[in-house]
């Protein structure tokens, strides 16, 4: 969301800034023949090797807790045709993804909406944070897709 400019600033509660969550895409040299769990384990070990200690293996990423931020390191592999795949250890398979394409798509949608797409996404992200703080809630990517599908591009 930082690259797409749809990220919202961390909130402050009682003078304490809450930890932002940053997704980091890591292109690996693994292939589709490698099991998703093997790749996540390898990335986890690589992060340990460079000194990170507060690590949690998630469904599709490794969470790294730092002093002021939480990072989700998402390993991806090339599919050999210009797109990418992310691991899913619950499904034990690789899922198609395209971070550069999604960024370009958001830029184009924002142009089509005369600059209203990104602020509307940020509004929904803010609402989600304020109204669903402790509940399982839709990821930012899903909110971007929902806004893209349902917004009126002809309004001014």
PDB file of C-alpha atoms in Angstrom, residues 15-79:
ATOM      1  CA  UNK A  15       0.064   9.342  23.163  1.00  0.00           C
ATOM      2  CA  UNK A  16       1.501   6.034  21.916  1.00  0.00           C
ATOM      3  CA  UNK A  17       1.836   5.474  18.175  1.00  0.00           C
ATOM      4  CA  UNK A  18       0.556   2.046  17.175  1.00  0.00           C
ATOM      5  CA  UNK A  19       2.850  -0.176  15.167  1.00  0.00           C
ATOM      6  CA  UNK A  20       2.407   0.084  11.403  1.00  0.00           C
ATOM      7  CA  UNK A  21       2.363  -3.076   9.312  1.00  0.00           C
ATOM      8  CA  UNK A  22       4.557  -3.096   6.202  1.00  0.00           C
ATOM      9  CA  UNK A  23       4.518  -5.830   3.560  1.00  0.00           C
ATOM     10  CA  UNK A  24       7.875  -6.586   1.939  1.00  0.00           C
ATOM     11  CA  UNK A  25       7.927  -8.625  -1.269  1.00  0.00           C
ATOM     12  CA  UNK A  26      11.045 -10.811  -1.542  1.00  0.00           C
ATOM     13  CA  UNK A  27      11.763 -12.339  -4.952  1.00  0.00           C
ATOM     14  CA  UNK A  28      13.479 -15.678  -4.274  1.00  0.00           C
ATOM     15  CA  UNK A  29      15.293 -18.135  -6.524  1.00  0.00           C
ATOM     16  CA  UNK A  30      12.971 -20.963  -5.506  1.00  0.00           C
ATOM     17  CA  UNK A  31      10.722 -22.641  -8.062  1.00  0.00           C
ATOM     18  CA  UNK A  32       7.189 -23.992  -8.182  1.00  0.00           C
ATOM     19  CA  UNK A  33       8.689 -27.434  -7.542  1.00  0.00           C
ATOM     20  CA  UNK A  34       9.589 -26.313  -4.010  1.00  0.00           C
ATOM     21  CA  UNK A  35       6.870 -26.819  -1.400  1.00  0.00           C
ATOM     22  CA  UNK A  36       5.478 -23.551   0.044  1.00  0.00           C
ATOM     23  CA  UNK A  37       6.383 -24.647   3.586  1.00  0.00           C
ATOM     24  CA  UNK A  38       9.987 -25.298   2.519  1.00  0.00           C
ATOM     25  CA  UNK A  39      10.261 -21.791   1.051  1.00  0.00           C
ATOM     26  CA  UNK A  40       8.755 -20.087   4.106  1.00  0.00           C
ATOM     27  CA  UNK A  41      11.076 -22.101   6.352  1.00  0.00           C
ATOM     28  CA  UNK A  42      14.073 -21.073   4.218  1.00  0.00           C
ATOM     29  CA  UNK A  43      13.121 -17.387   4.382  1.00  0.00           C
ATOM     30  CA  UNK A  44      12.579 -17.706   8.130  1.00  0.00           C
ATOM     31  CA  UNK A  45      16.076 -19.196   8.535  1.00  0.00           C
ATOM     32  CA  UNK A  46      17.606 -16.488   6.313  1.00  0.00           C
ATOM     33  CA  UNK A  47      16.002 -13.806   8.492  1.00  0.00           C
ATOM     34  CA  UNK A  48      17.370 -15.519  11.608  1.00  0.00           C
ATOM     35  CA  UNK A  49      20.821 -15.667   9.994  1.00  0.00           C
ATOM     36  CA  UNK A  50      20.892 -11.871   9.585  1.00  0.00           C
ATOM     37  CA  UNK A  51      19.859 -11.298  13.186  1.00  0.00           C
ATOM     38  CA  UNK A  52      16.075 -11.046  13.321  1.00  0.00           C
ATOM     39  CA  UNK A  53      14.647 -12.867  16.328  1.00  0.00           C
ATOM     40  CA  UNK A  54      10.934 -12.046  16.721  1.00  0.00           C
ATOM     41  CA  UNK A  55       9.683 -14.121  13.790  1.00  0.00           C
ATOM     42  CA  UNK A  56       6.367 -15.849  13.133  1.00  0.00           C
ATOM     43  CA  UNK A  57       5.607 -18.019  10.122  1.00  0.00           C
ATOM     44  CA  UNK A  58       2.172 -17.093   8.764  1.00  0.00           C
ATOM     45  CA  UNK A  59       0.093 -18.633   5.984  1.00  0.00           C
ATOM     46  CA  UNK A  60       1.878 -16.717   3.189  1.00  0.00           C
ATOM     47  CA  UNK A  61       4.593 -14.691   4.908  1.00  0.00           C
ATOM     48  CA  UNK A  62       7.048 -14.339   7.753  1.00  0.00           C
ATOM     49  CA  UNK A  63       6.119 -11.695  10.318  1.00  0.00           C
ATOM     50  CA  UNK A  64       9.093  -9.782  11.704  1.00  0.00           C
ATOM     51  CA  UNK A  65       8.420  -7.714  14.826  1.00  0.00           C
ATOM     52  CA  UNK A  66      10.751  -4.731  15.039  1.00  0.00           C
ATOM     53  CA  UNK A  67      10.854  -1.969  17.625  1.00  0.00           C
ATOM     54  CA  UNK A  68       8.535   0.401  15.739  1.00  0.00           C
ATOM     55  CA  UNK A  69       7.039  -1.641  12.919  1.00  0.00           C
ATOM     56  CA  UNK A  70       5.757  -5.102  12.011  1.00  0.00           C
ATOM     57  CA  UNK A  71       7.022  -6.408   8.676  1.00  0.00           C
ATOM     58  CA  UNK A  72       5.423  -9.216   6.716  1.00  0.00           C
ATOM     59  CA  UNK A  73       8.071 -10.643   4.397  1.00  0.00           C
ATOM     60  CA  UNK A  74       6.266 -12.333   1.511  1.00  0.00           C
ATOM     61  CA  UNK A  75       8.480 -14.604  -0.592  1.00  0.00           C
ATOM     62  CA  UNK A  76       7.556 -14.768  -4.263  1.00  0.00           C
ATOM     63  CA  UNK A  77       8.869 -16.777  -7.181  1.00  0.00           C
ATOM     64  CA  UNK A  78       8.796 -16.020 -10.887  1.00  0.00           C
ATOM     65  CA  UNK A  79       6.415 -18.139 -12.929  1.00  0.00           C
TER      66      UNK A  79
END
